[in-house]
CSV table of C-alpha atoms and ligand atoms in Angstrom, one decimal:
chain,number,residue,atom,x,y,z
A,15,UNK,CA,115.9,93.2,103.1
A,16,UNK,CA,116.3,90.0,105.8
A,17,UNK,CA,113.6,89.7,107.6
A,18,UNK,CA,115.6,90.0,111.0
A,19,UNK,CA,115.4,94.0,111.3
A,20,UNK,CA,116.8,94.2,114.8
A,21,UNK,CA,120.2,95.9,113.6
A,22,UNK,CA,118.5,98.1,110.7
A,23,UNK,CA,115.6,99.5,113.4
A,24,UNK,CA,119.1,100.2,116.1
A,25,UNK,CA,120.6,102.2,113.0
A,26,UNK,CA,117.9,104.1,112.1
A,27,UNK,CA,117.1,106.6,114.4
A,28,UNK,CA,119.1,108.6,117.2
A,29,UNK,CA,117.0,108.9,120.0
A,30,UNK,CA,120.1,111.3,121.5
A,31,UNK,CA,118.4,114.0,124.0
A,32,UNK,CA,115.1,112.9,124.0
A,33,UNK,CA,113.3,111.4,126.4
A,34,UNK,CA,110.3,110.4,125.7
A,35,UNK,CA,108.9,109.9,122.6
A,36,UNK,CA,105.1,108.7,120.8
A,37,UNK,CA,104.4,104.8,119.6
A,38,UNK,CA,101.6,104.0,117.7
A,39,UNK,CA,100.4,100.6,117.5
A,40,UNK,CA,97.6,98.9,115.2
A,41,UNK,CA,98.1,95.4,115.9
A,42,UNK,CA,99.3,93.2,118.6
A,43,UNK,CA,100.6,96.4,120.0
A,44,UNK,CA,97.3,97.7,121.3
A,45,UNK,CA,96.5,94.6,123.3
A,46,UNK,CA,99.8,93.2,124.3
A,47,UNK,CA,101.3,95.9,126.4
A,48,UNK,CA,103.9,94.4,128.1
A,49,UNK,CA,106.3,97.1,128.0
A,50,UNK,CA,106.2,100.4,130.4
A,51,UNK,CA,104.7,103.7,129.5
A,52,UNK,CA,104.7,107.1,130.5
A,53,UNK,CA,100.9,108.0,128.8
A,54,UNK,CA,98.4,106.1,126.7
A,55,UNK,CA,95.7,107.7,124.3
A,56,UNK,CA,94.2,106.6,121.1
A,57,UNK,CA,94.9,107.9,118.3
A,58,UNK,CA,94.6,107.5,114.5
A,59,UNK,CA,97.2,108.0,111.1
A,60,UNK,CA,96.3,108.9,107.8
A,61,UNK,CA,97.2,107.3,104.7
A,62,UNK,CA,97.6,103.7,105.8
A,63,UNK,CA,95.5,100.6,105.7
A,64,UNK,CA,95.3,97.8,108.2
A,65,UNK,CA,96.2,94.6,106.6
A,66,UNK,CA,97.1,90.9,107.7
A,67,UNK,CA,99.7,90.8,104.7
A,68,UNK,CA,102.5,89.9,106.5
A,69,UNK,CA,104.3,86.7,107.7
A,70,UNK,CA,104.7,85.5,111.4
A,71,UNK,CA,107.2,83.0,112.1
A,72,UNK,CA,108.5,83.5,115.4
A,73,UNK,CA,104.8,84.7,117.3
A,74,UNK,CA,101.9,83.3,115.7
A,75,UNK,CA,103.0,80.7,113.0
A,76,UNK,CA,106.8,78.9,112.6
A,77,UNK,CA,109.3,78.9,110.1
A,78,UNK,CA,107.5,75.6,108.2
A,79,UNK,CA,104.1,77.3,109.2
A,80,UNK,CA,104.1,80.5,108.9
A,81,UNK,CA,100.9,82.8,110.4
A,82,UNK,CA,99.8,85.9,109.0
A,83,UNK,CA,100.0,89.4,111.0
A,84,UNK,CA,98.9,93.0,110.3
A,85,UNK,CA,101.8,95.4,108.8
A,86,UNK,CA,99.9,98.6,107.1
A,87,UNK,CA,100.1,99.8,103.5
A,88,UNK,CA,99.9,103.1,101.9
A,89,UNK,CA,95.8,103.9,100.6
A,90,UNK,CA,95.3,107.3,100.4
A,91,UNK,CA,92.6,108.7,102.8
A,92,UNK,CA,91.9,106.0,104.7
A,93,UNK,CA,92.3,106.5,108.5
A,94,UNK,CA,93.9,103.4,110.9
A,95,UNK,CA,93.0,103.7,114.5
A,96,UNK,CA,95.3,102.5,117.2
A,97,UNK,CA,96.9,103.3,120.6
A,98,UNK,CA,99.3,105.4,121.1
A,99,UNK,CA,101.6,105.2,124.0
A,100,UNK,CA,104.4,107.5,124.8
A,101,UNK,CA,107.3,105.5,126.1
A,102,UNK,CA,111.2,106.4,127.1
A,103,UNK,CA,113.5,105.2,124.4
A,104,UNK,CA,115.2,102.6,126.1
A,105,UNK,CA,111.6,100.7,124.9
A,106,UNK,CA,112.9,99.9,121.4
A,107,UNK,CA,115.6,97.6,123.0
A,108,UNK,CA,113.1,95.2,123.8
A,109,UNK,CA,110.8,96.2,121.3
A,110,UNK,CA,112.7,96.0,118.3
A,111,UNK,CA,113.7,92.5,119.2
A,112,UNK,CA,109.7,91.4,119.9
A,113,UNK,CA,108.9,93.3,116.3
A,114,UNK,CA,111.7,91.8,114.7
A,115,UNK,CA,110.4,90.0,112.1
A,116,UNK,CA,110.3,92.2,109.1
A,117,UNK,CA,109.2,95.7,110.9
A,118,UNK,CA,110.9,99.1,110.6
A,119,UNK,CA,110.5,101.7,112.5
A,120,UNK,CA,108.9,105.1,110.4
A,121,UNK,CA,108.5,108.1,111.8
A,122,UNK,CA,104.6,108.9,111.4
A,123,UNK,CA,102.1,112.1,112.2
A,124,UNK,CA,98.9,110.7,114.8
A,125,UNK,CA,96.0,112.4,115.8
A,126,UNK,CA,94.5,112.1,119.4
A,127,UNK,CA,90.6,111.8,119.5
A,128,UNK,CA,91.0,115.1,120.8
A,129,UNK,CA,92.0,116.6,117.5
A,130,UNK,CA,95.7,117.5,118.5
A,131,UNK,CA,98.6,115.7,116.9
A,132,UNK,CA,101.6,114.6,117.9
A,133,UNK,CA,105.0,113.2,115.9
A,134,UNK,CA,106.2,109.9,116.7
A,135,UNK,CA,107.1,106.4,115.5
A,136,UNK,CA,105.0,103.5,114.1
A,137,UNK,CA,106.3,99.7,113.0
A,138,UNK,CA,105.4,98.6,109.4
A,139,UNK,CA,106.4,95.9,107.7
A,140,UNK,CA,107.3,97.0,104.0
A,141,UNK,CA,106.9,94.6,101.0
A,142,UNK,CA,110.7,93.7,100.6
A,143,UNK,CA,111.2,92.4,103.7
A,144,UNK,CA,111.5,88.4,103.2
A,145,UNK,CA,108.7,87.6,105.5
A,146,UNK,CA,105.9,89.7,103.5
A,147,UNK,CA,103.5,86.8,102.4
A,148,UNK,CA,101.1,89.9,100.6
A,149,UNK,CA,97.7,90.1,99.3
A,150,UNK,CA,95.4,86.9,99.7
A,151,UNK,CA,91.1,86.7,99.8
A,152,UNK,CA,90.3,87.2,103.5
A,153,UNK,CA,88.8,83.6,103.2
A,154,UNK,CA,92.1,82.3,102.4
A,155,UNK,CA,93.6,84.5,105.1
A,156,UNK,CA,91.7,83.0,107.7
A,157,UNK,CA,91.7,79.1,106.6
A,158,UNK,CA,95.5,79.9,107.2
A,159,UNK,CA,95.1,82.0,110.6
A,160,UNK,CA,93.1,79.4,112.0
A,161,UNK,CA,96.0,76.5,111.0
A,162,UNK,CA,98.5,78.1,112.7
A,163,UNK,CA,100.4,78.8,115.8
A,164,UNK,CA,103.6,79.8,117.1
A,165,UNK,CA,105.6,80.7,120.3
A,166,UNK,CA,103.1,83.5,121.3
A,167,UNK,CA,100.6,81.0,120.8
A,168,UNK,CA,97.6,80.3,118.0
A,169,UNK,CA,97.4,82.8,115.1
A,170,UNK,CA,93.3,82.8,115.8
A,171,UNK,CA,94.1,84.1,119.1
A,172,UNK,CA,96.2,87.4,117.9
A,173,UNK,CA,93.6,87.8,115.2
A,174,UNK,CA,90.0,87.7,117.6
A,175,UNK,CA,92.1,90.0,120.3
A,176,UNK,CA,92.7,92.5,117.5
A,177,UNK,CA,89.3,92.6,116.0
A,178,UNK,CA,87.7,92.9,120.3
A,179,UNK,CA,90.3,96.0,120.5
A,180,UNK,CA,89.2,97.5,117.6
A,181,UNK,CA,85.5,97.2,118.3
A,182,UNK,CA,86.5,98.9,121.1
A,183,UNK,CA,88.0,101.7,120.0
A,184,UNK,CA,85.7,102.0,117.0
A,185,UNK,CA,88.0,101.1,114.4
A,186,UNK,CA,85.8,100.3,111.2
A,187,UNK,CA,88.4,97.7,109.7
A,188,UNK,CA,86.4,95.8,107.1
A,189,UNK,CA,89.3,93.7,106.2
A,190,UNK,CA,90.0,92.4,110.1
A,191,UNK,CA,86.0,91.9,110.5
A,192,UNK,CA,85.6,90.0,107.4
A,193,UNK,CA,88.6,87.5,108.1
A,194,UNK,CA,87.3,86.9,111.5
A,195,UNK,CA,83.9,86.4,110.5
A,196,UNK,CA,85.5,83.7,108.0
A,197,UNK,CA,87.2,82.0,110.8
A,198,UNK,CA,84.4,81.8,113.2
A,199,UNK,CA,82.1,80.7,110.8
A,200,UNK,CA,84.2,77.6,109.8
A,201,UNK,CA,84.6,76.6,113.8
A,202,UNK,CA,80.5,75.7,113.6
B,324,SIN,C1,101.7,97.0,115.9
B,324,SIN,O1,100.9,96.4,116.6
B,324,SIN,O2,101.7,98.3,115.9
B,324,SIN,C2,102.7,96.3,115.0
B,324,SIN,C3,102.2,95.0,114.5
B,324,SIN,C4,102.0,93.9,115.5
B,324,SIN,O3,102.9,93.7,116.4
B,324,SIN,O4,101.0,93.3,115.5
């Protein structure tokens, strides 16, 4: 699949009668909100693991240099915390275009810290998209986050925002907190 999923996300779900629907967001979504929403709770999925396996060229990293980004992949039983905001439709117009690099849209179950659940939608970058670097030692991971930076700005930046907001909400991502402690350790 091209790594442009602008098209593919616009095909893939009729959002026909509704109007407002549930985003969760893992990454760059629960600290850059620059889009409007109706309602925002956290909230956690099932099933999927939080991991800086996928390529940024356009954000945090270029074409020649790319960055690395969080996309999730399937591990059974582990639980990913995030925000979840519920937002009108018309969102994915500009969303879609700032996710654009590799990340579908999936329909996905949350749970609210309250217990309830809700239905809604969640980006992931899949494996065959053309911008999935994969699996690398965290150490590796960050020697390369710290090298790079894009249009949105330095790839350390979207990393030591993440790992703040999921302090915050009490997200126990060993994978996150190991690369940033590998990162901050080579800046002494
Ligand atoms: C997300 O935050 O939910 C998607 C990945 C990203 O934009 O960092």
């Amino acid at each position: 699949m091209s790594a442009n999923t602008i098209e593919h996300n616009r095909n893939r779900f009729s959002f026909e009668g509704i109007d407002a629907i549930w985003l969760f967001g893992y990454g760059s979504l629960i600290y850059k909100v620059d889009f409007p929403f109706l309602e925002k709770r956290p909230a956690s999925i099932t099933g999927w693991a939080r991991r800086f396996w996928q390529g940024s060229h356009d954000h945090r990293g270029t074409p020649e240099a790319p960055g690395r980004v969080v996309t999730l992949v399937e591990q059974p039983d582990s639980v990913c915390k995030g925000m979840a905001y519920r937002v009108s439709p018309s969102v994915f117009e500009y969303l879609d275009v700032r996710e654009k690099n590799g990340y579908l849209r999936f329909a996905t179950r949350m749970t609210f810290d309250d217990g309830s659940h809700a239905e809604g939608l969640v980006y992931i970058a899949t494996e065959d998209n053309e911008a999935f670097l994969g699996e690398m030692p965290e150490q590796d991971i960050a020697r390369q986050i710290a090298s790079a930076s894009g249009p949105s700005g330095p790839n350390s930046e979207y990393l030591l925002r993440l790992a703040e907001s999921l302090r915050i909400l009490g997200d126990e991502c060993p994978h996150t907190f190991l690369i940033e402690e590998h990162l901050t350790a080579s800046d002494k």
